[in-house]
Amino acid sequence: MSMSIKTVKDASDSKRGFLKLLFLSVMTVSFGGVIYPIIRYLSPLSQQQASEKIEILKDEVPDGKAKFFTYKGNPAVVIHTKTGFTALSAVCTHLGCIVKWLEDKNEFQCPCHAGRFDITGKVLSGPPPKPLPQIAVAESGAKIVIG
Amino acid sequence: MELIKDINKKVLDWLDERYDARQWIRENLTEKLVHKHINWLYCFGGLSFLGFLLQIGTGIFLMMYYIPTPKDALASVQNIANNIPFGWLFQRLHSIGANVVNLLVMFHMLRVLYHGAYKKPREFQWVSGVFLLLITMAMSFTGYLLPWTQLSYWGATIGTEMPGATPIVGEWLVQLIRGGVQITGITLTRFYAIHVVVLPLTLIGFLGIHFLMIRKVGISGPM
């Protein structure tokens, strides 16, 4: 007698367990079906990069001047020095502000916390912990190829 | 599983000690008694509310990419519908959902009318419901202009022309709604502000009254 009761109980337990599992799976799938589109919708679009390389006319960057552009989605700068062209990331390594080029002092300054960088991106003074990363530059005819 | 149950119990105990949570759940959810005659027709009010919540959710998502200027409005809506991942889903849910909410509200109202549920002591239930209907329709009307298509532009022109038939103040009323003589970018930003802030807040206020009253008086009895 007690055996049969136990068997019945077990059966109903496994049925309940199965239904619980089924319910939880349906809930999970439904929840995911709502959350997934929302996360995709809110995620920034992958930047459309026609090519990794950027071409700039040499005439656009006269001696001593700097030109700012976007490289892989981030601000970058190319400067024309006596030794040629140098390209650097224009994002300050301290807290991400965009540095500006001071032509008369021949250095970069970050307007946020007065970090200073020299022409090669090395930190001169202020809070930045690291130099500005360099970006490869090549000259080809009347153009500068960056990247 | 055991762990979840344990945490569940502890949380409920904590809430119970302070707010009588279990009793509240019993009274309002698990052991709440409703009339035996309640059937599916009584769902339309709740469904309208669910639809409204969905409109709020999808609306917030659309606001994140929508640009309310004559120059960019249509392009930004097309961008949402064509480029943003799942943007088509939220855009269509919002525009089709608006129609569905209107239908549900109408069905809800017809049910109340058919059952005579507006009679004493629920007269204000009906009055607040009429305001809710008007706000819902105003929501649809203001939202219709936002994509700035030919259809929305002329739809808004016709709709805002109608108050012009009001004696004496008609002309002034039309210009007040449009923010000018014609539909312009000023109308667009005006409708946008009304659509996303003014009307939703007013609607929530009326919903609060609507719900509090039905909790107090209870759902109408059998016919």
XYZ file of C-alpha atoms in Angstrom:
370
model
C 0.000 0.000 0.000
C 2.663 2.418 1.078
C 4.686 1.425 -1.984
C 1.942 2.309 -4.406
C 1.381 5.701 -2.751
C 5.080 6.427 -3.048
C 5.059 5.505 -6.723
C 2.128 7.801 -7.400
C 3.870 10.591 -5.531
C 7.064 10.075 -7.526
C 5.193 10.131 -10.780
C 3.442 13.367 -9.921
C 6.734 14.824 -8.751
C 8.456 14.082 -12.016
C 5.475 15.407 -13.944
C 5.557 18.586 -11.873
C 9.313 18.831 -12.345
C 8.911 18.437 -16.082
C 6.187 21.075 -16.244
C 8.273 23.430 -14.147
C 11.213 22.933 -16.472
C 8.961 23.452 -19.481
C 7.527 26.616 -17.963
C 10.968 27.975 -17.119
C 12.255 27.228 -20.633
C 9.301 28.994 -22.235
C 9.804 31.955 -19.907
C 13.533 32.082 -20.688
C 12.965 31.937 -24.433
C 10.252 34.620 -24.276
C 12.399 36.826 -22.080
C 15.373 36.389 -24.410
C 13.143 37.132 -27.380
C 12.328 40.500 -25.843
C 15.773 41.334 -24.463
C 17.795 40.376 -27.549
C 16.149 42.857 -29.971
C 16.380 45.592 -27.330
C 20.108 45.062 -26.777
C 20.766 44.911 -30.522
C 18.679 48.055 -31.047
C 20.572 49.969 -28.369
C 24.061 48.787 -29.407
C 25.886 51.338 -31.552
C 26.094 50.436 -35.199
C 29.411 48.988 -36.257
C 31.195 51.840 -37.968
C 31.266 51.479 -41.707
C 34.926 51.589 -42.652
C 35.476 51.651 -46.378
C 39.144 50.978 -45.702
C 41.524 51.004 -42.814
C 43.669 53.537 -44.631
C 42.949 57.236 -44.914
C 44.347 59.434 -47.659
C 44.941 63.136 -47.161
C 46.368 65.580 -49.724
C 49.730 67.019 -48.679
C 48.486 70.504 -49.599
C 45.904 70.241 -46.838
C 48.633 70.046 -44.193
C 51.139 72.881 -44.721
C 54.401 73.020 -42.775
C 53.823 73.487 -39.037
C 50.077 72.918 -39.318
C 47.957 70.067 -38.063
C 44.914 68.403 -39.586
C 42.352 66.498 -37.556
C 40.429 63.574 -39.012
C 38.608 60.436 -37.907
C 40.570 57.206 -37.826
C 38.725 53.977 -36.957
C 35.978 56.021 -35.356
C 38.268 58.078 -33.127
C 39.735 61.556 -33.591
C 43.279 61.555 -34.883
C 45.681 64.243 -36.064
C 48.435 64.512 -38.649
C 51.117 67.209 -38.272
C 53.613 68.466 -40.804
C 57.023 68.868 -39.141
C 60.440 69.614 -40.524
C 61.205 65.891 -40.575
C 57.985 64.958 -42.362
C 54.497 63.891 -41.366
C 53.502 62.412 -38.010
C 50.102 60.951 -37.227
C 48.860 60.523 -33.675
C 45.682 59.641 -31.916
C 44.101 62.934 -30.783
C 42.421 61.342 -27.767
C 44.112 62.376 -24.521
C 45.288 59.327 -22.577
C 44.096 60.878 -19.317
C 40.308 61.015 -19.626
C 39.573 60.975 -23.318
C 39.223 64.654 -24.281
C 40.466 65.745 -27.693
C 43.829 67.467 -27.643
C 44.461 70.648 -29.613
C 47.557 71.603 -31.577
C 49.394 74.735 -30.410
C 51.306 75.818 -33.481
C 53.432 78.496 -31.794
C 54.556 76.162 -28.965
C 54.906 73.130 -31.204
C 53.010 70.912 -28.798
C 49.601 69.427 -28.057
C 47.532 70.564 -25.149
C 44.492 68.919 -23.674
C 41.872 71.570 -22.810
C 40.333 69.473 -20.018
C 43.191 69.140 -17.488
C 46.090 70.852 -19.231
C 47.971 67.715 -20.213
C 50.793 68.557 -22.664
C 52.301 66.336 -25.332
C 55.232 66.969 -27.646
C 55.283 66.456 -31.382
C 55.915 62.712 -31.071
C 53.081 62.244 -28.559
C 55.350 62.059 -25.507
C 53.887 63.507 -22.287
C 55.508 66.839 -21.356
C 53.481 67.629 -18.269
C 50.094 67.183 -16.657
C 48.068 64.122 -15.684
C 48.202 61.913 -18.843
C 49.749 58.549 -17.871
C 50.747 57.459 -21.391
C 51.930 59.081 -24.617
C 49.526 59.604 -27.516
C 49.611 56.443 -29.671
C 51.334 56.872 -33.011
C 49.658 55.923 -36.274
C 51.674 54.770 -39.276
C 52.145 57.383 -42.026
C 53.400 56.905 -45.547
C 53.882 59.443 -48.329
C 52.780 58.580 -51.808
C 53.032 61.292 -54.435
C 50.872 64.263 -53.496
C 49.103 62.264 -50.760
C 49.728 61.110 -47.228
C 48.454 57.623 -46.493
C 47.569 57.030 -42.848
C 47.034 53.625 -41.281
C 16.227 25.467 -7.004
C 16.388 25.130 -3.207
C 18.609 28.171 -3.082
C 16.168 30.251 -5.120
C 13.324 29.144 -2.841
C 15.391 30.082 0.171
C 16.230 33.532 -1.159
C 12.615 33.995 -2.210
C 11.443 33.161 1.293
C 13.962 35.485 2.922
C 13.009 38.385 0.672
C 9.310 37.803 1.297
C 9.924 37.491 5.051
C 11.806 40.776 5.014
C 9.023 42.495 3.065
C 6.360 40.790 5.185
C 7.831 42.133 8.396
C 7.603 45.664 7.068
C 4.761 45.858 4.572
C 2.626 42.735 5.100
C 3.692 41.676 1.618
C 2.171 38.187 1.706
C -1.172 39.511 2.829
C -1.082 42.124 0.097
C -0.309 39.478 -2.529
C -3.108 37.262 -1.182
C -5.652 40.038 -1.186
C -4.758 41.528 -4.551
C -3.546 38.562 -6.588
C -3.729 34.972 -5.476
C -6.937 35.050 -3.439
C -8.661 38.014 -4.999
C -12.239 37.051 -5.706
C -14.013 38.223 -8.821
C -17.591 37.679 -9.921
C -18.435 34.365 -11.491
C -19.909 36.123 -14.509
C -16.577 37.679 -15.523
C -15.668 36.590 -19.069
C -13.220 37.449 -21.830
C -15.144 40.599 -22.759
C -13.920 42.109 -19.507
C -10.304 41.930 -20.699
C -10.360 44.904 -23.040
C -9.632 47.496 -20.365
C -6.577 45.611 -19.137
C -5.502 44.942 -22.717
C -5.748 48.662 -23.512
C -3.473 49.341 -20.556
C -1.046 46.655 -21.699
C -1.066 48.237 -25.155
C -0.363 51.627 -23.621
C 2.620 50.193 -21.711
C 3.912 48.711 -24.961
C 3.519 52.107 -26.657
C 5.548 53.738 -23.883
C 8.298 51.134 -24.169
C 8.594 51.209 -27.957
C 8.128 54.999 -27.938
C 11.120 55.491 -25.663
C 13.231 53.349 -27.976
C 12.103 55.322 -31.030
C 12.928 58.611 -29.278
C 16.545 57.499 -29.028
C 17.018 57.699 -32.818
C 14.230 60.038 -33.926
C 15.146 63.641 -34.829
C 12.220 66.097 -34.654
C 13.191 68.577 -37.361
C 11.620 68.976 -40.825
C 15.015 68.229 -42.386
C 15.765 65.027 -40.508
C 12.444 63.601 -39.272
C 11.634 61.382 -42.247
C 15.260 60.344 -42.748
C 15.590 59.385 -39.076
C 12.397 57.300 -39.198
C 13.655 55.586 -42.360
C 16.980 55.025 -40.632
C 15.199 53.367 -37.707
C 13.084 51.211 -39.995
C 15.861 50.225 -42.414
C 19.276 50.427 -40.745
C 19.083 50.147 -36.959
C 19.029 46.479 -35.865
C 15.431 45.540 -34.991
C 14.439 49.164 -35.581
C 11.738 47.916 -37.948
C 10.301 45.913 -35.057
C 9.990 48.849 -32.658
C 8.830 51.247 -35.375
C 6.098 48.891 -36.597
C 5.110 47.829 -33.078
C 4.641 51.511 -32.253
C 2.690 52.537 -35.364
C 0.558 49.396 -35.656
C 0.257 49.213 -31.873
C -1.278 52.697 -31.867
C -4.091 51.433 -34.077
C -4.522 48.346 -31.929
C -4.747 50.418 -28.737
C -7.455 52.571 -30.352
C -9.402 49.438 -31.272
C -9.030 47.947 -27.789
C -10.201 51.194 -26.180
C -13.253 51.212 -28.464
C -14.051 47.575 -27.638
C -13.644 48.335 -23.928
C -16.039 51.235 -24.261
C -18.559 49.181 -26.246
C -18.460 46.465 -23.599
C -19.136 49.005 -20.860
C -21.945 50.520 -22.903
C -23.493 47.106 -23.695
C -23.382 46.001 -20.060
C -24.590 49.358 -18.781
C -21.533 49.365 -16.521
C -21.386 53.167 -16.621
C -24.458 53.483 -14.365
C -24.375 54.461 -10.703
C -21.974 54.174 -8.857
C -19.577 54.179 -11.837
C -20.511 57.420 -13.613
C -17.101 58.975 -13.087
C -15.578 55.771 -14.304
C -17.236 56.547 -17.623
C -16.324 60.234 -17.558
C -12.651 59.536 -16.919
C -12.875 56.860 -19.612
C -14.127 59.401 -22.139
C -11.169 61.623 -21.288
C -8.885 58.611 -21.743
C -10.412 57.991 -25.169
C -9.867 61.617 -26.177
C -6.260 61.527 -24.965
C -5.661 58.258 -26.819
C -6.983 59.843 -30.005
C -4.880 62.966 -29.446
C -1.871 60.670 -29.013
C -2.583 59.034 -32.354
C -3.080 62.386 -34.054
C 0.107 64.008 -32.741
C 2.143 60.865 -33.390
C 0.879 60.725 -36.952
C 2.679 63.949 -37.886
C 6.070 62.921 -36.509
C 7.404 60.876 -39.484
C 6.851 64.044 -41.572
C 5.623 62.212 -44.666
C 3.160 63.616 -47.199
C 0.433 61.627 -45.487
C 1.288 62.959 -42.024
C 1.730 66.525 -43.262
C -1.654 66.702 -44.975
C -3.272 64.656 -42.222
C -2.126 67.246 -39.708
C -3.218 70.069 -42.027
C -6.751 68.686 -42.248
C -6.931 67.808 -38.558
C -5.758 71.202 -37.367
C -8.055 72.954 -39.874
C -11.133 71.539 -38.144
C -11.036 73.647 -34.940
C -11.234 76.620 -37.353
C -15.001 76.038 -37.514
C -15.280 77.154 -33.877
C -17.164 80.482 -33.728
C -15.086 83.617 -33.040
C -11.909 81.919 -31.693
C -11.580 79.387 -34.547
C -8.834 81.121 -36.483
C -6.851 81.847 -33.333
C -7.235 78.230 -32.148
C -5.877 76.834 -35.410
C -2.832 79.094 -35.232
C -2.296 78.220 -31.585
C -2.250 74.489 -32.358
C -0.020 74.939 -35.408
C 2.260 77.549 -33.883
C 1.761 79.585 -37.023
C -0.465 79.975 -40.048
C 0.779 76.773 -41.704
C 2.197 73.445 -40.523
C 5.934 74.054 -40.092
C 8.881 72.795 -38.095
C 7.377 74.634 -35.126
C 4.286 72.433 -35.388
C 6.523 69.370 -35.553
C 8.447 70.122 -32.340
C 5.208 71.232 -30.684
C 3.447 67.966 -31.564
C 6.539 66.050 -30.498
C 6.559 67.636 -27.024
C 2.814 67.067 -26.662
C 3.124 63.480 -27.912
C 5.988 62.367 -25.682
C 5.462 64.419 -22.501
C 2.156 66.251 -22.121
C -0.280 63.570 -23.254
C 1.428 60.556 -21.639
C 1.550 62.326 -18.264
C -2.095 63.391 -18.543
C -3.030 59.877 -19.607
C -1.231 58.345 -16.622
C -3.072 60.756 -14.322
C -6.467 59.769 -15.704
C -5.494 56.089 -15.637
C -4.670 56.453 -11.948
C -8.116 57.864 -11.222
C -9.737 55.253 -13.468
C -7.981 52.369 -11.686
C -8.380 53.672 -8.138
C -12.111 54.084 -8.672
C -12.592 50.590 -10.046
C -10.634 49.148 -7.114
C -12.914 51.013 -4.736
C -16.260 50.289 -6.403
C -15.451 46.927 -7.967
C -16.247 45.507 -11.384
C -19.912 45.801 -12.356
C -22.181 42.907 -11.500
C -23.968 40.505 -13.864
C -26.444 41.910 -16.362
